[in-house]
Coordinates of C-alpha atoms and ligand atoms in Angstrom, one line a residue:
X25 CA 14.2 2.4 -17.0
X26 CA 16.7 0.7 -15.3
X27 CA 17.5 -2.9 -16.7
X28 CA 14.0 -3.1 -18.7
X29 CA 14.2 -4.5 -21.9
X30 CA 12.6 -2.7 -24.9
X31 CA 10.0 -5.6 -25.0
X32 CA 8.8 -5.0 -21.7
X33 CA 8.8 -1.8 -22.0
X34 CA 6.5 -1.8 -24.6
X35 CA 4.2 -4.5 -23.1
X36 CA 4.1 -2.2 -20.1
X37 CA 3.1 1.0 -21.7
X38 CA 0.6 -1.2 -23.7
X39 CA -0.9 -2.6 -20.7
X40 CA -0.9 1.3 -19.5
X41 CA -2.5 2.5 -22.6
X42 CA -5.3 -0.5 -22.5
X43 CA -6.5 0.8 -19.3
X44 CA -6.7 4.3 -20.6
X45 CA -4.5 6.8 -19.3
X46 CA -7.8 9.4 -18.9
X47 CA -9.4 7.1 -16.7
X48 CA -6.9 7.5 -14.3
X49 CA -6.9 11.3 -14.7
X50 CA -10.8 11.7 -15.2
X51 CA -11.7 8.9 -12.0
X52 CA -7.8 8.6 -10.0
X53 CA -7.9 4.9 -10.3
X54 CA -7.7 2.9 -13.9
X55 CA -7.4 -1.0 -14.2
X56 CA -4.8 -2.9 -16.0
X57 CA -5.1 -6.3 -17.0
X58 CA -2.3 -9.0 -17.5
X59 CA 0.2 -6.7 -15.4
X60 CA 1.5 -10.3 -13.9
X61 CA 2.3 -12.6 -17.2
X62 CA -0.1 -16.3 -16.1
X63 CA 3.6 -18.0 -15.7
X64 CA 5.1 -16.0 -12.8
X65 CA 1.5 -16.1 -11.2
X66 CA 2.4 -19.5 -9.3
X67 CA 5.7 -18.6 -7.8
X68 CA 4.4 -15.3 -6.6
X69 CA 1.5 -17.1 -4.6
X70 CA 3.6 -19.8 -3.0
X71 CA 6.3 -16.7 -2.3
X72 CA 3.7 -14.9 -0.9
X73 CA 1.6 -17.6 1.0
X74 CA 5.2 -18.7 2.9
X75 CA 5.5 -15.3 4.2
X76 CA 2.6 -14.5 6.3
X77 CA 2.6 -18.6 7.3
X78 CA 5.8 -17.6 9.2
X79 CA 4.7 -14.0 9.9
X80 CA 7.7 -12.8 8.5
X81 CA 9.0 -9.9 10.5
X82 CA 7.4 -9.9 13.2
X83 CA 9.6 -8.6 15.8
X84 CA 10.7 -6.0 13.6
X85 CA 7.1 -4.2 13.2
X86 CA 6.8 -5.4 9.7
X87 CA 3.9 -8.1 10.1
X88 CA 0.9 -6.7 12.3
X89 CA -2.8 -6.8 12.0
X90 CA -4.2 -3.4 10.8
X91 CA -7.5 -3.2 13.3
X92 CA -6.0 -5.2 16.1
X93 CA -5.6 -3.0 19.1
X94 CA -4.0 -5.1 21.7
X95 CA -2.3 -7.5 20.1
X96 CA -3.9 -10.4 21.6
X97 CA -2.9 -13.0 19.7
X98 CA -5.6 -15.0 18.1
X99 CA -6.5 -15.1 14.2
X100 CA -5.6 -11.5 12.3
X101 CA -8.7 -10.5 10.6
X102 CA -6.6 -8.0 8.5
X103 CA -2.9 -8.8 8.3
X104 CA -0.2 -6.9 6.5
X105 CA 3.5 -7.5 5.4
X106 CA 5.4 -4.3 5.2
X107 CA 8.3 -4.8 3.0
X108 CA 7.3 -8.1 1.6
X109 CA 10.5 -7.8 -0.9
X110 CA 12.7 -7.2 2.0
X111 CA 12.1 -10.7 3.6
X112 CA 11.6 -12.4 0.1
X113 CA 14.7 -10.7 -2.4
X114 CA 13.1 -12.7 -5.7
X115 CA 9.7 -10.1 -5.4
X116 CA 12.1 -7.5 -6.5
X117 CA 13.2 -9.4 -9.5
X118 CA 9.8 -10.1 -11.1
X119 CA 8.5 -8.8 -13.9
X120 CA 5.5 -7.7 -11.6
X121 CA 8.4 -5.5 -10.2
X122 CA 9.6 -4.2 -13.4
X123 CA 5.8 -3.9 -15.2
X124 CA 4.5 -1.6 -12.3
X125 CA 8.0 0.6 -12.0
X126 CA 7.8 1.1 -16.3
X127 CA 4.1 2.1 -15.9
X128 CA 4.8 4.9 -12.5
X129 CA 7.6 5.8 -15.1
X130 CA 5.3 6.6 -17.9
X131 CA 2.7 8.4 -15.5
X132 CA 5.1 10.3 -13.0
X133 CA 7.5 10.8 -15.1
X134 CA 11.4 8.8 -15.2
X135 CA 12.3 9.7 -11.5
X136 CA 9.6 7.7 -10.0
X137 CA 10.8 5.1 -7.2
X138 CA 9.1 2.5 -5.6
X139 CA 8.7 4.4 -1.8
X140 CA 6.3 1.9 0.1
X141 CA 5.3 -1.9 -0.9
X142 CA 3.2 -3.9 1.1
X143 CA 1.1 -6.8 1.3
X144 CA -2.8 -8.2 3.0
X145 CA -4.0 -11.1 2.7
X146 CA -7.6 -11.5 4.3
X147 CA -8.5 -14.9 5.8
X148 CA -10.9 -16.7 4.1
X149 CA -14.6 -15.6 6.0
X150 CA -13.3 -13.8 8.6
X151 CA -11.6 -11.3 6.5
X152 CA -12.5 -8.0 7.3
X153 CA -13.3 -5.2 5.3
X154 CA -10.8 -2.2 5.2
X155 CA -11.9 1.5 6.2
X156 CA -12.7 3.8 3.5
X157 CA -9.6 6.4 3.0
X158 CA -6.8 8.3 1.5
X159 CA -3.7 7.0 1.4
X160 CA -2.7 10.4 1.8
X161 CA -3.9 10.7 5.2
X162 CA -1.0 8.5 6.3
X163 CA 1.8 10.7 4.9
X164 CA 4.2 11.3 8.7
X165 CA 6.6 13.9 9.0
X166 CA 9.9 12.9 6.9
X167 CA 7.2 11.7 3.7
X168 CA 9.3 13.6 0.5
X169 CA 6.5 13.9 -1.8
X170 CA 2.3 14.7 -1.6
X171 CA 1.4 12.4 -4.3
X172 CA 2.0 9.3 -4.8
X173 CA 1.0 6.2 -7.6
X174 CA -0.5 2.8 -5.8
X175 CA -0.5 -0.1 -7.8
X176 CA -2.6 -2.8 -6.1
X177 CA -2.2 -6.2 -7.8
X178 CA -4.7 -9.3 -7.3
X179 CA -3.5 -12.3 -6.8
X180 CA -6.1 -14.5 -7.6
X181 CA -9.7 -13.5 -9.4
X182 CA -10.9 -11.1 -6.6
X183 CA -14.4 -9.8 -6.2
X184 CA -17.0 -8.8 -3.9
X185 CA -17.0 -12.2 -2.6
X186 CA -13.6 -12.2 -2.1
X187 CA -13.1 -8.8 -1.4
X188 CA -11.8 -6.3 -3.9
X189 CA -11.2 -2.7 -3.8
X190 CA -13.8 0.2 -4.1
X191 CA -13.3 3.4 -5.3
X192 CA -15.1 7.0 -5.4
X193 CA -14.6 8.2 -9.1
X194 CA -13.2 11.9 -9.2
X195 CA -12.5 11.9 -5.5
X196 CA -8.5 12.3 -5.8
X197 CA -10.4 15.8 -7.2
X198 CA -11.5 16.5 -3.8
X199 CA -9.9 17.5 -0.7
X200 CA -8.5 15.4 2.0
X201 CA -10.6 14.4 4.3
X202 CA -10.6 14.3 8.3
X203 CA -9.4 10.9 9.5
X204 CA -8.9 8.5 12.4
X205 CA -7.7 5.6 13.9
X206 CA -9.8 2.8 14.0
X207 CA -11.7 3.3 17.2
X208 CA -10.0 6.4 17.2
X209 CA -7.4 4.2 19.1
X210 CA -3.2 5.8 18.8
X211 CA -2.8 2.0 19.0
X212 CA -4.5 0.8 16.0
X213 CA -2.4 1.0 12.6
X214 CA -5.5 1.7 10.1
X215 CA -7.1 5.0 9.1
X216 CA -10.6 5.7 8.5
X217 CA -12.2 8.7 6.7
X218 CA -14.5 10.3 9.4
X219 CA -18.1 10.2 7.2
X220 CA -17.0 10.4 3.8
X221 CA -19.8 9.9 0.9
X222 CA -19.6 6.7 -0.5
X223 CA -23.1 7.1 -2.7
X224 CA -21.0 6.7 -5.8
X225 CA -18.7 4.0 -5.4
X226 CA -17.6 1.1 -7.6
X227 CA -16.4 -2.0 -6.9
X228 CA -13.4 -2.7 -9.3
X229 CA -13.2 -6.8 -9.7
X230 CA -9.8 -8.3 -11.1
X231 CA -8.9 -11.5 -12.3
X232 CA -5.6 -13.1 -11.2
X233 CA -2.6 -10.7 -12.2
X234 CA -4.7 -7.8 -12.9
X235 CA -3.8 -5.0 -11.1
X236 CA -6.0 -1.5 -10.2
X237 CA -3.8 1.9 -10.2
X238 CA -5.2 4.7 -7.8
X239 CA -3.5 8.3 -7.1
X240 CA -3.3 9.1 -3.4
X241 CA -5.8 11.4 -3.1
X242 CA -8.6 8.7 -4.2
X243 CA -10.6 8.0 -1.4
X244 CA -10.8 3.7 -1.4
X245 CA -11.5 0.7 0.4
X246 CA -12.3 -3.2 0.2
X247 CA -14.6 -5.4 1.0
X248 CA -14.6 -8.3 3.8
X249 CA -13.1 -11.7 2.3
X250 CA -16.4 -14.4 2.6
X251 CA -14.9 -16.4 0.4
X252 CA -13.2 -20.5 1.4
X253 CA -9.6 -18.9 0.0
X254 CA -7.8 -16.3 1.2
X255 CA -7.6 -12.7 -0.9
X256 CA -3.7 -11.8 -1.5
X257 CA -2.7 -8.6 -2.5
X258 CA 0.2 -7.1 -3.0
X259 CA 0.6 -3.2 -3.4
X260 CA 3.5 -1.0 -4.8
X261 CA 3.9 2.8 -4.5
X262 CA 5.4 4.9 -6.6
X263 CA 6.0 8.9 -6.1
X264 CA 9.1 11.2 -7.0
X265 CA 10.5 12.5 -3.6
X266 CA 11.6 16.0 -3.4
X267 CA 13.1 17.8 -0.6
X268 CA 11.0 20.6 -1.3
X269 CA 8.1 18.1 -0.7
X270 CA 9.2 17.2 2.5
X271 CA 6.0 17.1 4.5
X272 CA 7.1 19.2 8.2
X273 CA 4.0 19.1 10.4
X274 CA 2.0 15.6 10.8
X275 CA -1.9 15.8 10.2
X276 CA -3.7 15.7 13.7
X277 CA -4.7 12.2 13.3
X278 CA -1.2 11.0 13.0
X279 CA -0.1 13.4 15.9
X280 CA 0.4 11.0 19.2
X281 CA 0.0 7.5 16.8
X282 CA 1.9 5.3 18.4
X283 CA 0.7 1.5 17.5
X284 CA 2.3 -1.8 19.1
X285 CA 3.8 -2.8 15.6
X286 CA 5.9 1.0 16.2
X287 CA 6.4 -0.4 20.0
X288 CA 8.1 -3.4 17.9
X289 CA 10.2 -1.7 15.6
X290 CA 11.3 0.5 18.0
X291 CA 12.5 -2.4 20.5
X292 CA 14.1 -4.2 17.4
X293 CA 16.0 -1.2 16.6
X294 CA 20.0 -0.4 17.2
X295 CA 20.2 2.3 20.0
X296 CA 22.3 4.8 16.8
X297 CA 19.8 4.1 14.3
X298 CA 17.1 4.7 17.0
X299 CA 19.0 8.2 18.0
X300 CA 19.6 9.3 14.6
X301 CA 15.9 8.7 13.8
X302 CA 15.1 10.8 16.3
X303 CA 17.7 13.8 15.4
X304 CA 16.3 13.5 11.8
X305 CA 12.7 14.0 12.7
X306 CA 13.2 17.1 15.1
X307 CA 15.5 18.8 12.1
X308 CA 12.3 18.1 9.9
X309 CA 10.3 19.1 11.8
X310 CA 12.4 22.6 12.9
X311 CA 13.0 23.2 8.9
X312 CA 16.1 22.3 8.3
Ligands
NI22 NI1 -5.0 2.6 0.6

């Protein structure tokens, strides 16, 4: 548990136990409300806002627009901040932080670690919606574990307006499904499920500092932002890597991806760390 305190603690597995542990393990998402206590709420948005105002990262790879192909320039109808913690050090210290870590904890047991965090915030109107998938589907060679805990946290009162996420219940049941690029483009960053059955899904609206849990298997998506603000979210992945996990062989949708924010990081990177990259992903991929 790290530096939790005992209170938190037990606000966090309250806040777990409120949104019922069997709804995550009957539907593979569950809701929790008041993950972000009303007071940090401010300081997170202004955090937030600031980065993607400066594009933080971007000639590192980290700050891209998921459907944009060419990289025009032009308003991002769907940006993302990888990393957001890494250009702003105070994320890490909230009790956002420490709420979502304590409630991985509880469900994947006291080795989870946070392995991905990112963030999109959809411009008001023009906002676009994002594909229906798996996270799953994006697993590369190197990924050390199959499963993984999202926690998606709104931060404002998001709904179908605004854009909130949509889930098929029982779907992280199910198998993974055949995926692609958007356009089937290598260059595009965001994957789409190829035809996948969205008869039964639910739209899941949160109020500000809510926050909707989903395994990696749950096949998801949001809506387009119509609303006059934009729709932050901020998303933190949990999982318990193991070697034995190591995933070898990349699914053929990933095989040949190559998008321009990769072009970026790549050009941004030190010609070692580029090299040793490399050395690492053949051994991986040879089964050592
Ligand atoms: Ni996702």
């Amino acid at each position: 548990m790290g530096s939790l305190a005992v209170g938190e603690i037990r606000r966090a597995q309250a806040a777990m136990d409120a949104a019922s542990r069997a709804d995550y393990e009957r539907d593979g998402f569950a809701v929790v409300r008041n993950l972000v206590p009303p007071e940090e709420l401010p300081k997170l948005r202004q955090v937030y806002d600031g980065l993607f105002e400066n594009k933080a990262g971007w000639e590192r790879g980290d700050f891209f627009d998921m459907l944009d192909t060419g990289e025009k320039g032009g308003q991002m109808t769907l940006p993302q901040l990888a990393w957001p913690s890494k250009h702003a050090p105070w994320l890490a210290e909230t009790q956002m932080r420490r709420r979502a870590t304590a409630i991985a904890e509880e469900v994947l047991g006291p080795r989870a670690e946070l392995v991905w965090e990112f963030a999109i915030r959809k411009p008001p109107k023009v906002g676009a919606p994002t594909p229906w998938h798996q996270d799953e589907a994006s697993f590369t060679v190197g990924t050390p574990y199959r499963v993984a805990l999202s926690c998606w946290v709104a931060l404002q009162d998001t709904d179908e307006v605004t854009g909130c996420m949509l889930y098929v219940p029982g779907s992280h049941r199910g198998p993974l499904l055949p995926h692609q690029t958007v356009g089937n483009d290598a260059r595009a960053h965001a994957l789409g499920a190829i035809d996948p059955d969205v008869t039964q899904a639910v739209a899941v609206p949160l109020r500000a500092g809510d926050a909707v849990l989903h395994h990696s298997r749950t096949l998801h998506g949001a809506g387009a932002n119509r609303s006059e603000e934009p729709r932050r979210a901020i998303t933190l992945e949990f999982a318990v890597p193991d070697k034995s996990a190591l995933i070898r062989r990349d699914f053929a949708w990933n095989q040949g991806k190559f998008t321009y924010r990769d072009e970026r990081e790549l050009s941004a990177m030190p010609l070692p760390q580029r090299i040793k990259r490399r050395v690492k992903q053949t051994l991986i991929k040879l089964g050592w």
